Tab-separated table of C-alpha atoms in Angstrom:
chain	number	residue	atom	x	y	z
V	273	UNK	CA	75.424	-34.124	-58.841
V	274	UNK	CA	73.023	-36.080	-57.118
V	275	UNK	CA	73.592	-37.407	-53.728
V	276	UNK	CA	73.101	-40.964	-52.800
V	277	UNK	CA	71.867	-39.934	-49.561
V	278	UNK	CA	69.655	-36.773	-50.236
V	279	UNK	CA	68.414	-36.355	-46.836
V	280	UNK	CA	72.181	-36.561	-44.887
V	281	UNK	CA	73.109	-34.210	-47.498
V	282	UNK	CA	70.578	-31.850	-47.047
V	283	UNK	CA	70.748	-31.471	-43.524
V	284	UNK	CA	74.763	-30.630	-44.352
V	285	UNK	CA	73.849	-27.868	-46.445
V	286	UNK	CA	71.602	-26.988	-44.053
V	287	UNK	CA	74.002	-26.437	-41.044
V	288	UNK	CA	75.623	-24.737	-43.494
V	289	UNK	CA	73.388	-22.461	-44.016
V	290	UNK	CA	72.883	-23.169	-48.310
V	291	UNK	CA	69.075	-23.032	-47.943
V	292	UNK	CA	68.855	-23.448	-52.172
V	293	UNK	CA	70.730	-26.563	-51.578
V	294	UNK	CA	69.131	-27.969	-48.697
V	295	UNK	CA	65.845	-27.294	-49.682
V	296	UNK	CA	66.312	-28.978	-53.404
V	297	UNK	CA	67.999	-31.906	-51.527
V	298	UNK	CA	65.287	-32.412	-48.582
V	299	UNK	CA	62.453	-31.996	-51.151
V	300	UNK	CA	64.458	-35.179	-53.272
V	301	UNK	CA	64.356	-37.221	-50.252
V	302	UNK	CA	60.874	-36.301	-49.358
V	303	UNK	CA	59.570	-37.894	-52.801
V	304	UNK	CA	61.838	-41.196	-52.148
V	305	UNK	CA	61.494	-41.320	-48.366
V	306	UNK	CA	58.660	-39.574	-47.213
V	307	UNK	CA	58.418	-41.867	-43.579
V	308	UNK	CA	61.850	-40.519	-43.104
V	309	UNK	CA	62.077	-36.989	-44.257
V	310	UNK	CA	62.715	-34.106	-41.683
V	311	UNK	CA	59.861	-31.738	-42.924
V	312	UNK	CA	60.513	-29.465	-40.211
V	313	UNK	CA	64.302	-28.978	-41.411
V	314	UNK	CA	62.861	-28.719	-45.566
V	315	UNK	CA	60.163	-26.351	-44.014
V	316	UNK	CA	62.846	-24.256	-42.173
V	317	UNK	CA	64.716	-24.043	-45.940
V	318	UNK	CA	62.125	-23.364	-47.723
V	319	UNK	CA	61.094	-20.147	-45.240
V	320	UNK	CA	64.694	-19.433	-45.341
V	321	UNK	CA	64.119	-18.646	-49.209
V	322	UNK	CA	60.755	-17.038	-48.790
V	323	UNK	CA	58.777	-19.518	-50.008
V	324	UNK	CA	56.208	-19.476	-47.717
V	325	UNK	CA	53.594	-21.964	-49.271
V	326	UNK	CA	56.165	-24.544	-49.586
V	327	UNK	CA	57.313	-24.150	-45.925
V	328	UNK	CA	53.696	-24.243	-44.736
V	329	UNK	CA	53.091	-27.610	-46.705
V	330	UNK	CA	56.554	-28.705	-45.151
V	331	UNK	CA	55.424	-28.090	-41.591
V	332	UNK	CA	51.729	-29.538	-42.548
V	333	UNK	CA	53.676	-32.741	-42.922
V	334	UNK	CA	55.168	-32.482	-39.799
V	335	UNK	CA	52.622	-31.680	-37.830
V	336	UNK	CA	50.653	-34.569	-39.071
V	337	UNK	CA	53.522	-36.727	-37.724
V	338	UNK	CA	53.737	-35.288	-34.562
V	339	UNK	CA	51.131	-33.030	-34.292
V	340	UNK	CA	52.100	-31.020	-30.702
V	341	UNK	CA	55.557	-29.942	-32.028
V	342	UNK	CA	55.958	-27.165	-30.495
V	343	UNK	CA	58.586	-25.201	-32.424
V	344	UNK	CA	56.656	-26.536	-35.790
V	345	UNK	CA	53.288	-24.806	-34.152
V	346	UNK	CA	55.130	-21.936	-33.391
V	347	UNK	CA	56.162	-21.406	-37.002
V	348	UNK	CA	53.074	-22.543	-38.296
V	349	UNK	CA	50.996	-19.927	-36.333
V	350	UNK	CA	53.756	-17.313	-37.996
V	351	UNK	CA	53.003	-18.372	-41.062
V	352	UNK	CA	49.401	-17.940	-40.540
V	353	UNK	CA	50.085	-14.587	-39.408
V	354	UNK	CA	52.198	-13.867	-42.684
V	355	UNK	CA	48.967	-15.086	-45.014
V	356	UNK	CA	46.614	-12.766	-42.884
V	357	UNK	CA	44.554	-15.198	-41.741
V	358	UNK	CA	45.031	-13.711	-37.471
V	359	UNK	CA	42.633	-16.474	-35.691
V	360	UNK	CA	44.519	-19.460	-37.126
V	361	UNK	CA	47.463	-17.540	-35.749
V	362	UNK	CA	46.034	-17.518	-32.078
V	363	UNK	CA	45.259	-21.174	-32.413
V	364	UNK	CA	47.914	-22.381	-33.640
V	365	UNK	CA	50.474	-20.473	-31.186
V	366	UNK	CA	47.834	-20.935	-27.836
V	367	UNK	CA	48.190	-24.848	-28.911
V	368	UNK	CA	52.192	-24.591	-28.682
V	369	UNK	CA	52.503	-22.753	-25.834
V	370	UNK	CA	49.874	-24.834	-23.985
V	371	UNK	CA	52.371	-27.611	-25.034
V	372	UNK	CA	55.299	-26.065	-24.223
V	373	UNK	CA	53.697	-25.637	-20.713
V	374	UNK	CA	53.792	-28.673	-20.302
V	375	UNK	CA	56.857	-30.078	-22.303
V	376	UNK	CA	59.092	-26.676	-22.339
V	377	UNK	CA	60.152	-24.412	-24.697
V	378	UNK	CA	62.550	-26.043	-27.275
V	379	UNK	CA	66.308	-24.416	-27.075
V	380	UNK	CA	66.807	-21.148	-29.249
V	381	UNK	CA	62.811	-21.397	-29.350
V	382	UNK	CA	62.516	-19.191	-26.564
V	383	UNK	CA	62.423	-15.835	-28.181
V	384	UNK	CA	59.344	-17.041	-30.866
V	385	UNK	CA	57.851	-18.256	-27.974
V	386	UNK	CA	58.316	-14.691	-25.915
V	387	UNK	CA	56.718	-13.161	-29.359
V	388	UNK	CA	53.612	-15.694	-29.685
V	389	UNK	CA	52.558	-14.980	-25.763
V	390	UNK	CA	52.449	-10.870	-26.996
V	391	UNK	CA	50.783	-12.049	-30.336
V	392	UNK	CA	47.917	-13.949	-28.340
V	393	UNK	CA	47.572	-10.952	-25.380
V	394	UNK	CA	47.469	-8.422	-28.328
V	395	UNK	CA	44.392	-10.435	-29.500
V	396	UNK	CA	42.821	-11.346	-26.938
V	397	UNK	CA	42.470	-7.564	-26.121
V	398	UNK	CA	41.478	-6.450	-29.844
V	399	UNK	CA	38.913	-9.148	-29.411
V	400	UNK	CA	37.467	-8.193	-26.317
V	401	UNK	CA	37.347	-4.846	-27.487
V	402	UNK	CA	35.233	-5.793	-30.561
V	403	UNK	CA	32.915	-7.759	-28.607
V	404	UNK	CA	32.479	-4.827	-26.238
V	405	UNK	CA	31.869	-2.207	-29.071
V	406	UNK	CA	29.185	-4.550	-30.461
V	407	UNK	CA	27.603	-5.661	-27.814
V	408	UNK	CA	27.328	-2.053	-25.781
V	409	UNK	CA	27.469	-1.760	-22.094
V	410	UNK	CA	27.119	-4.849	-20.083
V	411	UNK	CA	27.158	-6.418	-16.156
V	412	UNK	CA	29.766	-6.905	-14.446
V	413	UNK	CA	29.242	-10.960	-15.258
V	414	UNK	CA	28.741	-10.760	-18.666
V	415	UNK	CA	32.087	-8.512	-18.699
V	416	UNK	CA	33.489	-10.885	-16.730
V	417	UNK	CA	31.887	-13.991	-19.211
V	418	UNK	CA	33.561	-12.110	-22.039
V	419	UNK	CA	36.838	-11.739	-20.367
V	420	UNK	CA	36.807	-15.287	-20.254
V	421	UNK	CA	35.959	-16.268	-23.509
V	422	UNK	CA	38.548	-14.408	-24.683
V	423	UNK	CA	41.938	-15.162	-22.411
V	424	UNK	CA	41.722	-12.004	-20.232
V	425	UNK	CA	40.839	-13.634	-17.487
V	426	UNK	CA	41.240	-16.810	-16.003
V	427	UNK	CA	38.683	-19.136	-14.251
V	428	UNK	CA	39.100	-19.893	-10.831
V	429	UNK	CA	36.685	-22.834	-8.695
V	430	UNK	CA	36.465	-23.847	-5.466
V	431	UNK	CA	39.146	-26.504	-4.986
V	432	UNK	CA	39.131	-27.004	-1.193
V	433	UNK	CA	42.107	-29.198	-0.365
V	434	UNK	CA	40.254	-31.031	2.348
V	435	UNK	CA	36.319	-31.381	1.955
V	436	UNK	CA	34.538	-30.405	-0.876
V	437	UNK	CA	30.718	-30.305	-0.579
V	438	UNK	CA	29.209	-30.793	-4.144
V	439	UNK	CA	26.674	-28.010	-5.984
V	440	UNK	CA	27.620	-24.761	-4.425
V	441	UNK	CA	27.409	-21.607	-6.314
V	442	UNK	CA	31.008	-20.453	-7.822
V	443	UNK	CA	31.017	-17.479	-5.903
V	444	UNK	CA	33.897	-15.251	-4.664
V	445	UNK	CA	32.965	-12.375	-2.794
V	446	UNK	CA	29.444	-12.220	-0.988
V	447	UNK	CA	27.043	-9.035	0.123
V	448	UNK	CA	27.894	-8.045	3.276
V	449	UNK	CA	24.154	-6.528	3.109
V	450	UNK	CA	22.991	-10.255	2.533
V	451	UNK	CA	24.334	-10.989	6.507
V	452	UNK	CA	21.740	-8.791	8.892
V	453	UNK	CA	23.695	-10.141	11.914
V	454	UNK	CA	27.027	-8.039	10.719
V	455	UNK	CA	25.321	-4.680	11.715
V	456	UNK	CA	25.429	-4.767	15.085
V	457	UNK	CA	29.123	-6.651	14.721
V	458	UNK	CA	30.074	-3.430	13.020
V	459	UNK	CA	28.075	-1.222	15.530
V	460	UNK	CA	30.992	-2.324	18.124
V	461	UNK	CA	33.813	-1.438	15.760
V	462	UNK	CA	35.316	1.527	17.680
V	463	UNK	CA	35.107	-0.008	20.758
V	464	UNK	CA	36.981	-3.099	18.479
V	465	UNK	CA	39.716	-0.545	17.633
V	466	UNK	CA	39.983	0.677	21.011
V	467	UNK	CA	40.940	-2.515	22.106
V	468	UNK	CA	43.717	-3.214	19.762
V	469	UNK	CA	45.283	-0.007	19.741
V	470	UNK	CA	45.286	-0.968	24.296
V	471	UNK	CA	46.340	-4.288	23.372
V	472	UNK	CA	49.556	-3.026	20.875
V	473	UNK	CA	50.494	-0.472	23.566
V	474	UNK	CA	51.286	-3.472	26.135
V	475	UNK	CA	52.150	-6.282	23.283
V	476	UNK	CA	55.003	-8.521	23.981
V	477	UNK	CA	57.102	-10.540	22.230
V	478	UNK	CA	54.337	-13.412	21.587
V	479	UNK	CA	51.053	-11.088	21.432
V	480	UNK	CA	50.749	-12.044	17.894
V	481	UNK	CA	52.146	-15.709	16.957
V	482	UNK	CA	53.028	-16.550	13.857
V	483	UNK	CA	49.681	-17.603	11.883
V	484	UNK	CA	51.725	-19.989	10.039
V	485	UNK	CA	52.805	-22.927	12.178
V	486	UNK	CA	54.231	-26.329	12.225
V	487	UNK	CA	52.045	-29.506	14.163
V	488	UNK	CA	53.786	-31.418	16.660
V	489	UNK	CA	54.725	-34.770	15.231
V	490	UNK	CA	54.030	-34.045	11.776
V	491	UNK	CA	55.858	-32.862	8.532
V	492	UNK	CA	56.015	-28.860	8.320
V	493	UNK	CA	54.166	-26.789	5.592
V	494	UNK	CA	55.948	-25.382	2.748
V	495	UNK	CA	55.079	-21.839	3.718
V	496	UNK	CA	57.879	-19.046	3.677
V	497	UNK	CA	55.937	-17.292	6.485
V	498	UNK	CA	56.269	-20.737	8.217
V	499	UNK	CA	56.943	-19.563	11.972
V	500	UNK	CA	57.184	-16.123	10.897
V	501	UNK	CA	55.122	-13.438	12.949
V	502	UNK	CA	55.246	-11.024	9.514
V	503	UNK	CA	51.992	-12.983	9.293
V	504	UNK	CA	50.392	-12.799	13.013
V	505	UNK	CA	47.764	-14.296	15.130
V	506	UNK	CA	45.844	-12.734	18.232
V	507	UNK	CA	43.448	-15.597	18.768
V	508	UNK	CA	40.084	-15.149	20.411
V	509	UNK	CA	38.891	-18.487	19.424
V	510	UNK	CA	41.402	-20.998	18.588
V	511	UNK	CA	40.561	-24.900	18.111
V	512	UNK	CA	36.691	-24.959	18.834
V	513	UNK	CA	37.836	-23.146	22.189
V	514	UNK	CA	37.800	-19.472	23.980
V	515	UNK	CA	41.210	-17.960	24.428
V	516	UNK	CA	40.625	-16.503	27.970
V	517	UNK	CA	43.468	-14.187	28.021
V	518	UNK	CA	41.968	-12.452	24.791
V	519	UNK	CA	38.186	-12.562	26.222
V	520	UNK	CA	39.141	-11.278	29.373
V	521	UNK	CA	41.058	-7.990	27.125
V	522	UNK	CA	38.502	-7.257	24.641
V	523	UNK	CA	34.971	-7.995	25.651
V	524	UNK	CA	33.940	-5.712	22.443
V	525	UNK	CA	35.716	-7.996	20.222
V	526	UNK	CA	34.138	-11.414	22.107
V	527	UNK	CA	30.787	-9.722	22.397
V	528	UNK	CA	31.211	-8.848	17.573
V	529	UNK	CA	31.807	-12.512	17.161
V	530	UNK	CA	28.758	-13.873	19.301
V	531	UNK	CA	26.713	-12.215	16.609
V	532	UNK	CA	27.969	-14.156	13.987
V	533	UNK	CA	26.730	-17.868	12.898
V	534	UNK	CA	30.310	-19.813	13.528
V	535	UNK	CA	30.604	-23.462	13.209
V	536	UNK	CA	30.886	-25.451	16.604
V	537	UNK	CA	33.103	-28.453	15.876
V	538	UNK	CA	34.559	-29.047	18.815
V	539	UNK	CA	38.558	-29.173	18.432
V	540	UNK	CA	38.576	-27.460	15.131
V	541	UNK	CA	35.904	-24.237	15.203
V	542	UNK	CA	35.452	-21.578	15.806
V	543	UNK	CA	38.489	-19.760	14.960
V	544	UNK	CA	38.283	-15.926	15.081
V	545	UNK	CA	41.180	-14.297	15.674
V	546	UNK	CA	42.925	-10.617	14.589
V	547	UNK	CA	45.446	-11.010	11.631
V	548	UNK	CA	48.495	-8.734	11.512
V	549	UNK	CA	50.309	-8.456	8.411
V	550	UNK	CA	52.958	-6.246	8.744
V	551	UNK	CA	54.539	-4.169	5.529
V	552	UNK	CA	56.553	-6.197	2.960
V	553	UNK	CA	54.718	-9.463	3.538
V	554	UNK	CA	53.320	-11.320	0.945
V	555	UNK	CA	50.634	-14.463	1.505
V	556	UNK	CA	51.400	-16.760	-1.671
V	557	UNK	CA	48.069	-17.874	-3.099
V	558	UNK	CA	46.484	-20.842	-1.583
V	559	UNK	CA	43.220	-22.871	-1.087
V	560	UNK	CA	41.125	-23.615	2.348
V	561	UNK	CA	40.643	-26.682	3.598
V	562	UNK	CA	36.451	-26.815	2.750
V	563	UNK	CA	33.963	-24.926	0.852
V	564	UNK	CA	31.765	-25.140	3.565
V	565	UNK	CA	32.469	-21.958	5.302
V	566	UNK	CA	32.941	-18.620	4.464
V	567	UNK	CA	35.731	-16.085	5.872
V	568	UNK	CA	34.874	-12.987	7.074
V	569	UNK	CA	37.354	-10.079	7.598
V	570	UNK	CA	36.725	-7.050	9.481
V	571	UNK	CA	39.081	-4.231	8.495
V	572	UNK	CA	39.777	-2.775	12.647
V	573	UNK	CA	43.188	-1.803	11.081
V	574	UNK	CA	43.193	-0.771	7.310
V	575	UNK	CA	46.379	0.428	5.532
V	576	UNK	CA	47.348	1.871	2.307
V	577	UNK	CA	48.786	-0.130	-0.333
V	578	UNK	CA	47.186	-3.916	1.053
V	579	UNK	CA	45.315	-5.882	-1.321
V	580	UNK	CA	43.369	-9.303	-1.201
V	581	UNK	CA	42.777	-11.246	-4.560
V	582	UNK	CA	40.177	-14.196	-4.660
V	583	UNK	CA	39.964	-15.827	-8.321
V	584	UNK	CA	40.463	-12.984	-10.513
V	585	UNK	CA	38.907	-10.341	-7.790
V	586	UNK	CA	41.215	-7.953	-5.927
V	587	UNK	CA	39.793	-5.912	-3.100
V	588	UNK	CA	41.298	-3.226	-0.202
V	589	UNK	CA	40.341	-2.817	2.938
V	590	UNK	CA	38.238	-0.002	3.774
V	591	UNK	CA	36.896	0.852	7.513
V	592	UNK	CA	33.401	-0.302	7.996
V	593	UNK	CA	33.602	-2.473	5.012
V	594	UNK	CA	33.782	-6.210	5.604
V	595	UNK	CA	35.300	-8.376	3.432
V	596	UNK	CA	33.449	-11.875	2.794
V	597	UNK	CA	34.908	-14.766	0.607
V	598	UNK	CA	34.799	-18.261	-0.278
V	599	UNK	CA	38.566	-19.030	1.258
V	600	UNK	CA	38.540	-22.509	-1.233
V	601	UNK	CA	38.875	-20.328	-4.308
V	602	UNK	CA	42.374	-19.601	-5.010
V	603	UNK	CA	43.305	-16.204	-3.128
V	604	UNK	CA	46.335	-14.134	-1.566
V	605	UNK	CA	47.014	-10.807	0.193
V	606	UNK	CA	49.240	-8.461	0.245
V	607	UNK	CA	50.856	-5.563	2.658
V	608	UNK	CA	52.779	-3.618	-0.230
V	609	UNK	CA	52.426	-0.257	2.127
V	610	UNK	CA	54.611	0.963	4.847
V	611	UNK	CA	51.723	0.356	7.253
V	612	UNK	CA	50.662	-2.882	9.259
V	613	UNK	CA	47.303	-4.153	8.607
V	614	UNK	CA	45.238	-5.912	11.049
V	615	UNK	CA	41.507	-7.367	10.295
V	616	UNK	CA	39.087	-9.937	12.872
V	617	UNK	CA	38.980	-12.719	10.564
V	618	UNK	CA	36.636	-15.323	11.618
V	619	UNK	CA	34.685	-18.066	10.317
V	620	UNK	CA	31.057	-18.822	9.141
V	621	UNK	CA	28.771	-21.287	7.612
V	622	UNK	CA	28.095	-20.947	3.787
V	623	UNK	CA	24.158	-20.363	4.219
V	624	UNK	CA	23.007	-22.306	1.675
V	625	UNK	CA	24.261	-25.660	3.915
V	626	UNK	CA	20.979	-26.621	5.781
V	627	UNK	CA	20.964	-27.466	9.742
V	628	UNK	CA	20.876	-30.951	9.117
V	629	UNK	CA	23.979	-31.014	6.710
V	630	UNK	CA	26.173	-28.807	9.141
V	631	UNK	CA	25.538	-31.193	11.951
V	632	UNK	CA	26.476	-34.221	9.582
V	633	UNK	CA	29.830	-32.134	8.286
V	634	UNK	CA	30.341	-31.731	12.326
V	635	UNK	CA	30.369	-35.403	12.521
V	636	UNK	CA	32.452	-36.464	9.848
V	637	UNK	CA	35.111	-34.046	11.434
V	638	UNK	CA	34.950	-35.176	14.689
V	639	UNK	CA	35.082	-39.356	13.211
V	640	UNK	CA	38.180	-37.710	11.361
V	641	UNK	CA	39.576	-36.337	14.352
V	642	UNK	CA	38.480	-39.589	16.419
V	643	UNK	CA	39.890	-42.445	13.767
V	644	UNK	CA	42.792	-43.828	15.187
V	645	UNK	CA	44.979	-45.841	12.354
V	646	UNK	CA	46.922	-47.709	14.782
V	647	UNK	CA	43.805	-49.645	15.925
V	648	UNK	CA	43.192	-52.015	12.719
C-alpha cells in the first residue's frame, strides 16, 4: 500500500527501525519531493541495509543542501573509508570536525566523532612517515615544514596582545651564542647562585610576591595564580626602576643585568627579576604584551621535571644554559618536579629593531602612559 504521505511514513518506519521500509518510502518521496526529502534519514536507511552507493548518493544530496553537516560529513568520510579511497576520508572528516569546532558535536554523534579524530591522527602519522622515507634525512625546519603540512604540528605566530611591530622573523627560540654580551652575564653565575641560596636562608613571608597581580583601580586578570606566590617575584628592576633592597643584596645579580641591552622606558622597563615556581604549578599558556622584546631566562635554580613550551618547542632548564624566546608566541611552563625552580628573567630588545625605532616605541609608550581620557 502506498502512503499518501511517503516521507511522514518513512521517517515512522524509520524510528522503528524497518530500514527496507523506510528506505523504499524515503526514496518515493525523494522522486515527488525532492526540496523536501530528508536525504540524511534515506541515507541512514539505505547504510542500514548495506547499500553503500545508495547511502553515499543520499548524503551527496544532503550535503549539497547544507554542505557543513556535520554528522552527514562524518558519515560521508566513513563511507569514503569503506570504498578505499583514505584521503577523501581525511577531508571529509577534518571538514566536520573543523565544523563541529565551531558548531559542536551533534547528540549521539559523539562517539563517530571520537573515531574520525583517531582516523585523521592515524594519517597524519602514516603520511609523515611516507614523506620522511622518501625524502631521507632532513633539518630540523624542513621536519618541522613537514610536520605541518601534515597535522602533526600546529603553527604558532607572534600575536602580542598589546603592540605588534610588523615584519619580524617567526622565530621562537634564539642562539644564545648570537648574544656576545651573555658571556660575561654567565661568568657571574656562581656568585648569582650564591646570592639566592643567602637570600632564601633569610626570606620572609613577602621575599617573593606573587608575579601575578591585580592593578589598583582596575578589573583583575583571569589568572588562577592571580595573587598566588606558587608563581613568585624577587624584583631587581621593577617599572623602569632599581629595587634598592635587591641591589643592595646581590650586587652579582645587578652587576649580570648591566651587561645586557634592556629597554629604558621609563615607568614600564626594565624588568629583571628572579622567578620562583614552586612544584605543582602550572603557567597556562599566554601571549606578551609586544614582539618587540625578547625574554631571557637564566637557569640560577634548575629542577627536574620543569618544562617551558613556546609554539610547538618545549625546552628544560639546564645550568649555564640560557633560555631566549619571543614571549608573544604562545608559551607556558611548568614545575611538574618536587623541586622549586628559580631563573633571572629579564628583558631585551629584539635586535633586528634599529636605534631609531626603539626610541620611537619608547615614545609611543610613554604618550600611552601620559594620555589622560578624562581631558577631552
Amino acid at each position: 500500500m502506498t502512503s499518501d504521505d511517503p516521507i511522514d511514513e518513512g521517517l515512522a518506519a524509520l524510528r522503528n527501525r524497518d530500514f527496507a521500509r523506510a528506505a523504499t518510502l524515503l526514496a518515493e518521496g525523494a522522486q515527488a519531493d525532492p526540496e523536501r526529502t530528508p536525504w540524511a534519514a534515506l541515507a541512514q536507511a539505505e547504510l542500514a541495509l548495506g547499500r553503500l552507493d545508495a547511502a553515499e548518493q543520499a548524503l551527496d544530496r544532503q550535503l549539497a543542501r547544507q554542505a557543513r553537516d556535520v554528522g552527514a560529513l562524518l558519515v560521508k568520510g566513513q563511507l569514503r573509508d569503506r570504498f578505499g579511497d583514505a584521503r577523501g576520508a581525511v577531508s571529509f572528516f577534518r571538514t566536520a570536525l573543523a565544523q563541529a569546532g565551531l558548531s559542536g558535536v551533534p547528540r549521539g554523534l559523539e562517539p563517530l566523532a571520537a573515531q574520525a579524530e583517531a582516523y585523521v591522527a592515524a594519517s597524519n602519522k602514516a603520511f609523515a612517515e611516507h614523506l620522511l622515507a622518501q625524502v631521507g634525512p632532513v633539518s630540523p625546519v624542513v621536519g618541522e615544514a613537514i610536520g605541518l603540512l601534515t597535522g602533526e604540528r600546529q603553527l604558532y605566530l607572534q600575536q602580542p596582545s598589546l603592540f605588534y611591530y610588523p615584519g619580524l622573523a617567526q622565530k621562537r627560540f634564539f642562539d644564545p651564542v648570537e648574544f656576545a654580551w651573555l658571556e660575561p652575564m654567565l661568568d657571574l653565575l656562581p656568585e648569582m647562585e650564591r646570592e639566592l641560596t643567602a637570600v632564601l636562608e633569610v626570606e620572609q613571608a613577602d621575599t617573593f610576591a606573587p608575579y601575578v597581580t591585580a592593578p589598583p583601580n582596575r578589573p583583575a586578570p583571569n589568572n588562577p595564580l592571580l595573587g598566588k606566590a606558587d608563581w613568585g617575584a624577587y624584583y631587581f628592576w621593577k617599572d623602569g626602576a632599581p629595587v634598592a633592597s635587591a641591589a643592595q643584596a646581590c650586587p652579582a645579580t645587578m652587576a649580570a643585568l648591566a651587561h645586557a641591552p634592556m629597554p629604558r622606558i621609563p615607568g614600564r622597563a626594565p624588568m629583571a627579576l628572579w622567578s620562583r615556581l614552586k612544584p605543582g604549578t602550572h603557567i597556562a599558556p599566554h601571549h606578551g604584551m609586544l614582539n618587540t622584546r625578547l625574554i631571557c631566562h637564566i637557569p640560577i635554580r634548575p629542577a627536574p621535571g620543569c618544562s617551558l613550551r613556546v609554539g610547538s618547542d618545549v625546552r628544560q632548564w639546564e645550568r649555564g644554559v640560557p633560555l631566549i624566546f619571543d614571549d608573544s608566541i604562545e608559551h607556558e611552563a611548568r614545575n611538574d618536579g618536587p623541586e622549586e625552580r628559580v631563573v633571572l628573567l629579564f628583558e631585551i630588545w629584539r635586535p633586528e629593531i634599529p636605534p631609531e625605532d626603539r626610541d620611537a616605541i619608547a615614545t609611543i609608550f610613554r604618550a600611552i602612559d601620559g594620555y589622560d581620557a578624562g581631558a577631552i
